């Protein structure tokens, strides 16, 4: 087991993150608990900014909020001078609620509704990344009705298949996202956006090839295809587009054996490929943008759980069940993701027992980690699962009516709550009992009260 970022082991043998004792955090805030190491997050954001401004002056780093978005996270991203990618009215609302500057917001999504587009236009978001012709027409109408001009990028699927889980490949032609590269229909749509839509200003193209990508060559190939396409648009339509957004997707370390490339390597590869491809066709170098999500927040997150039932099936397996599971981390069931963990209260002890970590949902598939070596596990131990900052909270559910965990930041020995733990009352907050069921009150809500009184 390799500790991540600013983790260490304290004098009591407890796991420390950001200078805080995780066993004390579990006591103070309860479990399951999402813990975000703010220094680690800020450091990744800075590594990105530094690398891209060094290799590609004038470029822009846009944090992909789908990985993890809360109002406090928006504030941190803003303080680090990154821009923000949102994909729904809800994410846009969150950014605006945190006073994130709208001009640094990029609005994505393959099926934005008319009300979402109106909201984005009304708030003056920086760019709308248009995914398809229907959206293009809708946006022109909305912008015309508001008497304003909207800057857009058009999303292209470059036909690059990457080596990652099929559910998170997005750059292949057979995709629900974007306009396929270099078809007559795509060129016609681009021409229409650039020439025939008075309230649309087409400033560039966008692509995104997939997520948890470890091989930098895939990013380089996509960059090259996109530059060549910019060249074709210049040659065939006489268009000079200034911006090229290459999406996100850089992988992170889940397994201790993973060796993800650094933002620096990523920036260098993109810069080399874009520069070389531009010079081959004598194209001015466009402004390049990237949209990392996972690689900014992923390794900064740890989830703390309390171990409950521990059971042995002789000669088969030892299970330790925790107080969360697929509700707070659906990635294992969805993508067969592999996670590493340690016992936070026994972090200095030798891992010598093979156990399987089960969640508490009513599904056999609700297993967080299959076969991990840990020190002997007992009820009451605190399990810390690593690299849970991205696509955990943002994909969490209330299955089996488990309230969503709280989230805290840890920073220089201090901890702060950034998302409150959901309560049972939250779980029924939006429920309504129609009047025709009011008569059954005594047997429904009434019995809850009387059972509680007994
Ligand atoms: N830009 C666009 C247009 C995207 O679709 C995505 C991710 C990103 C940027 C950020 O990608 P990242 O740097 O985080 O890889 N739920 C899946 C991941 C889905 C990614 C969707 N799009 C998972 O848990 O693995």
XYZ file of C-alpha atoms and ligand atoms in Angstrom:
479
model
C 0.000 0.000 0.000
C 1.362 3.383 -1.031
C 0.152 6.426 0.884
C -0.988 9.305 -1.314
C -0.075 12.979 -1.401
C 0.126 14.530 2.039
C -0.734 11.342 3.959
C 1.420 10.089 6.804
C 1.211 7.912 9.896
C 0.973 9.676 13.258
C 2.486 8.708 16.606
C -0.574 6.695 17.575
C -0.305 4.698 14.383
C -3.249 6.536 12.848
C -3.490 7.695 9.264
C -3.011 11.462 8.978
C -4.242 13.508 6.025
C -3.527 17.197 5.621
C -2.199 17.170 9.185
C -5.463 15.735 10.624
C -5.881 12.409 12.415
C -8.444 10.479 10.358
C -9.634 8.464 13.366
C -10.502 11.718 15.143
C -12.185 13.002 11.975
C -14.345 9.876 11.888
C -15.328 10.457 15.525
C -16.010 14.135 15.034
C -17.973 14.030 11.763
C -19.218 10.430 11.666
C -18.817 7.969 8.798
C -18.997 7.433 5.904
C -17.086 10.651 5.388
C -15.571 12.121 2.232
C -12.294 13.833 3.106
C -10.685 16.211 0.619
C -7.053 17.114 1.096
C -7.214 20.732 0.035
C -3.458 21.145 -0.325
C -3.296 18.152 -2.680
C -6.145 19.554 -4.774
C -4.562 23.007 -4.943
C -1.204 21.503 -5.798
C -2.646 19.618 -8.794
C -4.423 22.751 -9.979
C -1.116 24.645 -9.768
C 0.822 21.892 -11.509
C -1.642 22.139 -14.377
C -1.503 25.932 -14.585
C 2.273 25.988 -14.384
C 2.741 23.254 -16.984
C 0.298 24.701 -19.500
C 1.426 28.281 -19.150
C 4.997 27.082 -19.605
C 4.455 24.864 -22.642
C 1.502 26.677 -24.195
C 1.469 30.356 -23.202
C -2.042 31.777 -23.414
C -3.665 28.371 -22.849
C -6.434 27.813 -20.319
C -7.047 25.052 -17.773
C -10.715 24.348 -17.173
C -11.644 22.164 -14.207
C -14.343 19.610 -15.131
C -16.868 19.985 -12.337
C -18.586 16.677 -13.029
C -15.735 15.028 -11.131
C -16.637 16.849 -7.901
C -18.665 20.000 -7.569
C -19.734 21.780 -4.414
C -19.815 25.492 -3.719
C -16.607 25.302 -1.648
C -14.842 23.379 -4.401
C -15.903 26.127 -6.849
C -14.304 28.686 -4.530
C -11.030 26.758 -4.416
C -11.012 26.358 -8.203
C -11.647 30.081 -8.573
C -8.879 30.952 -6.119
C -6.529 28.792 -8.161
C -7.549 30.763 -11.290
C -8.833 27.745 -13.168
C -11.924 28.014 -15.346
C -14.876 25.683 -14.861
C -16.668 23.169 -17.074
C -20.317 22.500 -16.172
C -22.678 20.064 -17.879
C -26.152 20.824 -16.595
C -28.353 23.537 -15.184
C -27.644 22.034 -11.757
C -23.884 22.319 -12.107
C -24.261 25.816 -13.519
C -26.482 26.752 -10.576
C -23.862 25.423 -8.144
C -21.129 27.498 -9.796
C -23.296 30.623 -9.762
C -24.281 29.983 -6.138
C -20.573 30.088 -5.324
C -20.201 33.369 -7.290
C -17.918 31.710 -9.809
C -17.250 34.282 -12.564
C -19.635 33.275 -15.398
C -17.222 34.395 -18.108
C -14.881 31.570 -17.005
C -17.612 28.931 -17.248
C -17.799 26.499 -20.178
C -21.160 24.815 -20.649
C -21.088 21.245 -22.016
C -23.627 18.464 -22.432
C -25.119 16.435 -25.265
C -28.748 17.301 -24.604
C -28.960 20.715 -23.030
C -32.563 21.767 -22.663
C -33.909 25.046 -23.831
C -34.223 26.232 -20.227
C -30.632 25.236 -19.455
C -29.401 27.102 -22.539
C -31.498 30.156 -21.632
C -30.047 30.116 -18.126
C -26.504 29.931 -19.511
C -27.130 32.763 -21.987
C -28.863 34.916 -19.361
C -25.877 34.588 -17.018
C -23.351 35.238 -19.753
C -21.296 32.035 -19.518
C -17.978 32.270 -21.351
C -18.502 29.532 -23.941
C -21.211 27.088 -24.820
C -19.839 23.869 -26.250
C -22.424 22.920 -28.848
C -22.873 19.192 -29.257
C -25.294 18.805 -32.189
C -27.351 20.615 -34.843
C -30.548 20.640 -32.810
C -28.755 22.485 -30.027
C -27.187 24.889 -32.507
C -30.585 25.929 -33.879
C -32.074 26.186 -30.388
C -29.212 28.341 -29.176
C -29.493 30.717 -32.134
C -33.208 31.158 -31.350
C -32.564 31.758 -27.656
C -29.721 34.208 -28.274
C -31.802 36.064 -30.893
C -34.746 36.319 -28.487
C -32.432 37.807 -25.881
C -30.772 40.060 -28.465
C -27.311 38.867 -27.570
C -24.343 37.116 -29.169
C -23.119 33.801 -27.783
C -19.599 32.455 -28.186
C -19.479 28.773 -28.951
C -17.123 25.889 -29.519
C -18.369 22.935 -31.525
C -17.756 19.463 -30.151
C -16.134 17.053 -32.576
C -15.669 13.299 -32.100
C -12.212 12.782 -33.528
C -12.406 9.011 -34.060
C -9.726 8.140 -31.528
C -10.375 5.028 -29.459
C -8.501 4.979 -26.187
C -7.554 2.220 -23.859
C -9.956 2.696 -20.975
C -13.251 1.212 -19.815
C -15.776 1.224 -22.713
C -18.251 3.287 -20.658
C -15.781 6.150 -20.422
C -14.495 6.180 -24.005
C -15.970 9.169 -25.779
C -13.819 9.998 -28.790
C -14.867 7.126 -31.087
C -17.174 7.869 -34.060
C -19.997 5.705 -32.729
C -20.711 8.021 -29.825
C -23.670 9.965 -28.527
C -21.409 13.010 -28.221
C -20.529 15.622 -30.798
C -20.224 16.001 -34.549
C -18.142 13.293 -36.250
C -14.848 14.603 -37.616
C -14.730 15.600 -41.234
C -18.116 14.513 -42.578
C -20.022 16.670 -45.045
C -22.782 17.185 -42.455
C -20.311 18.368 -39.834
C -18.667 20.815 -42.234
C -22.111 22.100 -43.219
C -23.067 22.614 -39.558
C -19.815 24.450 -38.904
C -20.379 26.650 -41.924
C -23.909 27.375 -40.781
C -22.741 28.292 -37.270
C -19.982 30.522 -38.621
C -21.835 32.205 -41.454
C -25.581 31.953 -41.145
C -26.343 32.501 -37.499
C -26.310 36.160 -36.569
C -26.362 35.560 -32.802
C -23.743 32.823 -32.724
C -20.019 33.440 -32.792
C -18.088 30.270 -33.516
C -14.647 30.661 -31.942
C -13.286 27.136 -31.970
C -13.589 23.384 -31.693
C -13.688 20.961 -28.808
C -13.028 17.250 -28.391
C -12.767 14.823 -25.503
C -11.538 11.283 -26.061
C -12.258 9.556 -22.754
C -11.420 9.371 -19.103
C -8.781 7.627 -16.937
C -6.461 7.597 -19.961
C -2.875 6.677 -19.098
C -1.320 6.704 -22.556
C -0.384 10.219 -23.583
C -0.114 9.196 -27.232
C -3.913 9.099 -27.498
C -4.110 12.763 -26.493
C -1.377 13.591 -28.997
C -3.204 11.817 -31.832
C -6.486 13.570 -31.032
C -4.700 16.939 -30.915
C -3.143 16.281 -34.289
C -6.445 15.217 -35.894
C -8.106 18.336 -34.552
C -5.379 20.658 -35.838
C -5.596 19.036 -39.261
C -9.337 19.553 -39.217
C -8.837 23.238 -38.366
C -6.583 23.354 -41.422
C -9.268 21.788 -43.608
C -11.852 24.260 -42.409
C -9.461 27.048 -43.332
C -8.842 25.554 -46.772
C -12.416 24.624 -47.622
C -14.461 27.285 -45.843
C -11.871 30.002 -45.328
C -12.510 29.836 -41.570
C -9.835 30.752 -39.061
C -10.869 29.414 -35.680
C -8.760 30.614 -32.776
C -9.577 28.121 -30.013
C -8.999 24.398 -29.584
C -10.327 22.700 -26.450
C -8.857 19.218 -26.113
C -11.049 18.009 -23.232
C -9.933 16.155 -20.130
C -9.205 12.544 -19.349
C -5.780 12.197 -17.768
C -5.707 9.116 -15.521
C -4.797 8.903 -11.832
C -3.393 6.329 -9.410
C -6.024 3.965 -8.053
C -3.842 0.932 -7.652
C -0.405 1.509 -6.077
C 1.090 0.032 -9.244
C -0.497 2.677 -11.504
C 1.934 5.262 -12.795
C -0.085 8.091 -14.243
C 1.676 10.760 -16.290
C 2.096 14.136 -14.602
C 0.312 17.263 -15.894
C 3.758 18.420 -17.005
C 4.190 15.406 -19.334
C 0.658 15.874 -20.632
C 1.229 19.577 -21.389
C 4.515 18.815 -23.130
C 3.001 16.128 -25.377
C 0.047 18.312 -26.330
C 2.260 21.284 -26.981
C 4.655 19.282 -29.178
C 1.889 17.691 -31.234
C -0.120 20.881 -31.676
C 2.959 22.919 -32.590
C 4.276 20.310 -35.039
C 0.889 19.771 -36.695
C 0.317 23.524 -37.043
C 3.709 24.128 -38.570
C 3.188 21.286 -41.090
C 0.137 23.037 -42.506
C 1.219 26.560 -41.751
C -1.610 27.251 -39.338
C -1.299 29.807 -36.525
C -1.180 27.993 -33.161
C -4.668 28.192 -31.642
C -5.379 28.974 -28.015
C -5.441 25.530 -26.381
C -7.694 24.569 -23.498
C -7.796 21.358 -21.444
C -10.496 20.152 -19.078
C -9.060 17.913 -16.360
C -11.465 16.697 -13.688
C -10.330 13.434 -12.144
C -6.622 14.283 -12.228
C -7.255 17.418 -10.139
C -9.475 16.031 -7.394
C -9.215 12.235 -7.603
C -6.192 11.548 -5.459
C -7.052 14.385 -3.080
C -10.069 12.408 -1.823
C -10.275 9.655 0.772
C -13.454 8.072 2.121
C -13.596 6.970 5.750
C -15.922 4.154 6.773
C -16.561 2.285 9.999
C -16.293 -1.483 9.857
C -19.336 -3.328 11.202
C -19.930 -7.014 10.655
C -16.893 -9.178 9.997
C -17.681 -12.685 8.876
C -15.685 -15.711 7.843
C -16.847 -18.291 5.374
C -14.351 -21.041 6.206
C -12.023 -21.820 3.302
C -13.848 -19.311 1.125
C -13.566 -15.690 2.143
C -13.544 -13.200 4.993
C -15.925 -10.278 4.580
C -15.750 -6.997 6.430
C -18.814 -4.825 5.879
C -18.651 -1.040 6.061
C -21.331 1.585 6.653
C -21.401 2.814 3.011
C -20.723 1.188 -0.335
C -22.103 1.489 -3.855
C -24.205 4.466 -2.782
C -21.193 6.665 -2.021
C -18.854 4.952 -4.514
C -20.664 3.403 -7.484
C -17.483 3.118 -9.565
C -16.693 -0.430 -8.522
C -20.032 -1.834 -9.669
C -20.124 0.399 -12.766
C -16.576 0.119 -14.070
C -15.002 -2.684 -12.036
C -12.739 -0.014 -10.573
C -10.017 -1.171 -8.211
C -9.353 0.757 -5.011
C -6.718 0.622 -2.303
C -7.325 1.181 1.364
C -5.851 0.944 4.835
C -7.175 0.669 8.352
C -6.832 4.237 9.559
C -6.596 3.210 13.221
C -4.023 0.497 12.488
C -2.060 2.273 9.761
C 1.302 1.258 11.215
C 0.412 -2.434 11.515
C 1.511 -5.048 9.034
C -1.208 -5.939 6.485
C -1.412 -9.725 6.760
C -5.039 -10.770 6.393
C -6.916 -11.102 3.140
C -10.412 -9.611 3.351
C -13.140 -8.454 1.025
C -14.758 -5.125 1.825
C -18.514 -5.238 1.359
C -20.914 -2.322 1.359
C -24.222 -2.279 3.191
C -26.608 -2.240 0.232
C -28.946 -5.097 -0.563
C -26.977 -6.270 -3.592
C -24.367 -9.007 -3.762
C -22.463 -6.800 -6.187
C -22.028 -4.130 -3.534
C -18.396 -4.933 -2.865
C -15.933 -2.049 -2.579
C -12.684 -3.986 -2.623
C -12.227 -7.635 -3.428
C -9.351 -9.326 -1.609
C -7.228 -6.700 0.049
C -4.470 -7.327 2.575
C -5.124 -5.492 5.825
C -4.109 -5.852 9.461
C -6.639 -8.091 11.310
C -9.999 -6.348 10.880
C -12.438 -5.914 13.748
C -15.788 -4.187 14.109
C -15.209 -0.510 14.889
C -12.066 -0.183 12.764
C -11.925 2.822 10.463
C -11.301 1.962 6.829
C -9.787 4.672 4.612
C -10.311 4.132 0.874
C -7.944 6.152 -1.331
C -8.412 8.127 -4.548
C -12.139 8.721 -4.062
C -12.156 12.458 -4.805
C -13.526 12.149 -8.335
C -16.839 10.641 -9.457
C -17.773 9.388 -5.999
C -19.802 12.137 -4.331
C -20.812 13.399 -7.772
C -22.287 9.989 -8.645
C -23.613 9.072 -5.207
C -27.185 7.848 -4.764
C -29.667 7.265 -1.981
C -30.244 3.614 -2.835
C -31.729 1.721 0.101
C -32.365 5.215 1.473
C -28.870 5.651 2.767
C -28.297 9.350 3.470
C -25.363 10.779 1.512
C -22.170 11.196 3.548
C -20.792 14.509 4.709
C -17.724 15.993 3.045
C -14.918 17.885 4.727
C -11.706 19.524 3.652
C -8.520 19.064 5.618
C -5.853 21.711 5.315
C -2.802 22.353 7.473
C -4.205 20.475 10.438
C -7.668 22.051 10.244
C -10.887 20.485 9.046
C -14.013 22.166 7.710
C -17.345 20.772 6.675
C -18.154 21.545 3.022
C -21.206 19.327 2.575
C -23.461 18.449 5.519
C -24.425 14.825 6.056
C -27.908 14.119 4.764
C -30.499 13.300 7.401
C -33.408 10.875 7.362
C -35.658 13.945 7.162
C -33.864 14.933 3.929
C -34.817 11.574 2.477
C -38.548 12.358 2.702
C -38.271 16.125 2.239
C -39.625 16.030 -1.310
C -42.157 13.250 -0.731
C -45.821 14.228 -0.823
C -48.851 12.282 0.362
C -51.807 13.029 -1.967
C -55.034 13.996 -0.137
C -56.738 10.758 -1.180
C -54.219 8.877 0.998
C -54.721 11.174 3.990
C -57.191 8.719 5.501
C -54.484 6.102 5.920
C -52.530 8.482 8.169
C -53.059 6.411 11.296
C -51.574 3.315 9.749
C -48.680 5.101 7.993
C -47.121 8.228 9.532
C -49.127 7.714 12.743
C -47.622 4.328 13.317
C -44.099 5.732 12.871
C -44.837 8.176 15.664
C -46.451 5.651 17.953
C -43.684 3.123 17.320
C -41.125 5.797 18.216
C -43.079 6.692 21.374
C -43.189 3.127 22.607
N -14.500 17.222 -20.536
C -15.532 16.498 -21.012
C -16.267 16.981 -22.175
C -15.897 15.308 -20.378
O -16.907 14.602 -20.859
C -15.171 14.878 -19.241
C -15.542 13.653 -18.540
C -14.118 15.681 -18.775
C -13.804 16.833 -19.461
C -13.323 15.325 -17.562
O -12.667 14.115 -17.687
P -11.619 13.630 -16.555
O -10.416 14.550 -16.621
O -12.306 13.721 -15.240
O -11.311 12.248 -16.933
N -17.897 8.606 -14.245
C -16.724 8.133 -14.934
C -16.014 9.219 -15.691
C -16.882 9.906 -16.703
C -16.176 11.034 -17.406
C -17.121 11.827 -18.209
N -16.545 12.956 -18.865
C -15.808 7.486 -13.913
O -16.126 7.465 -12.733
O -14.770 6.940 -14.272
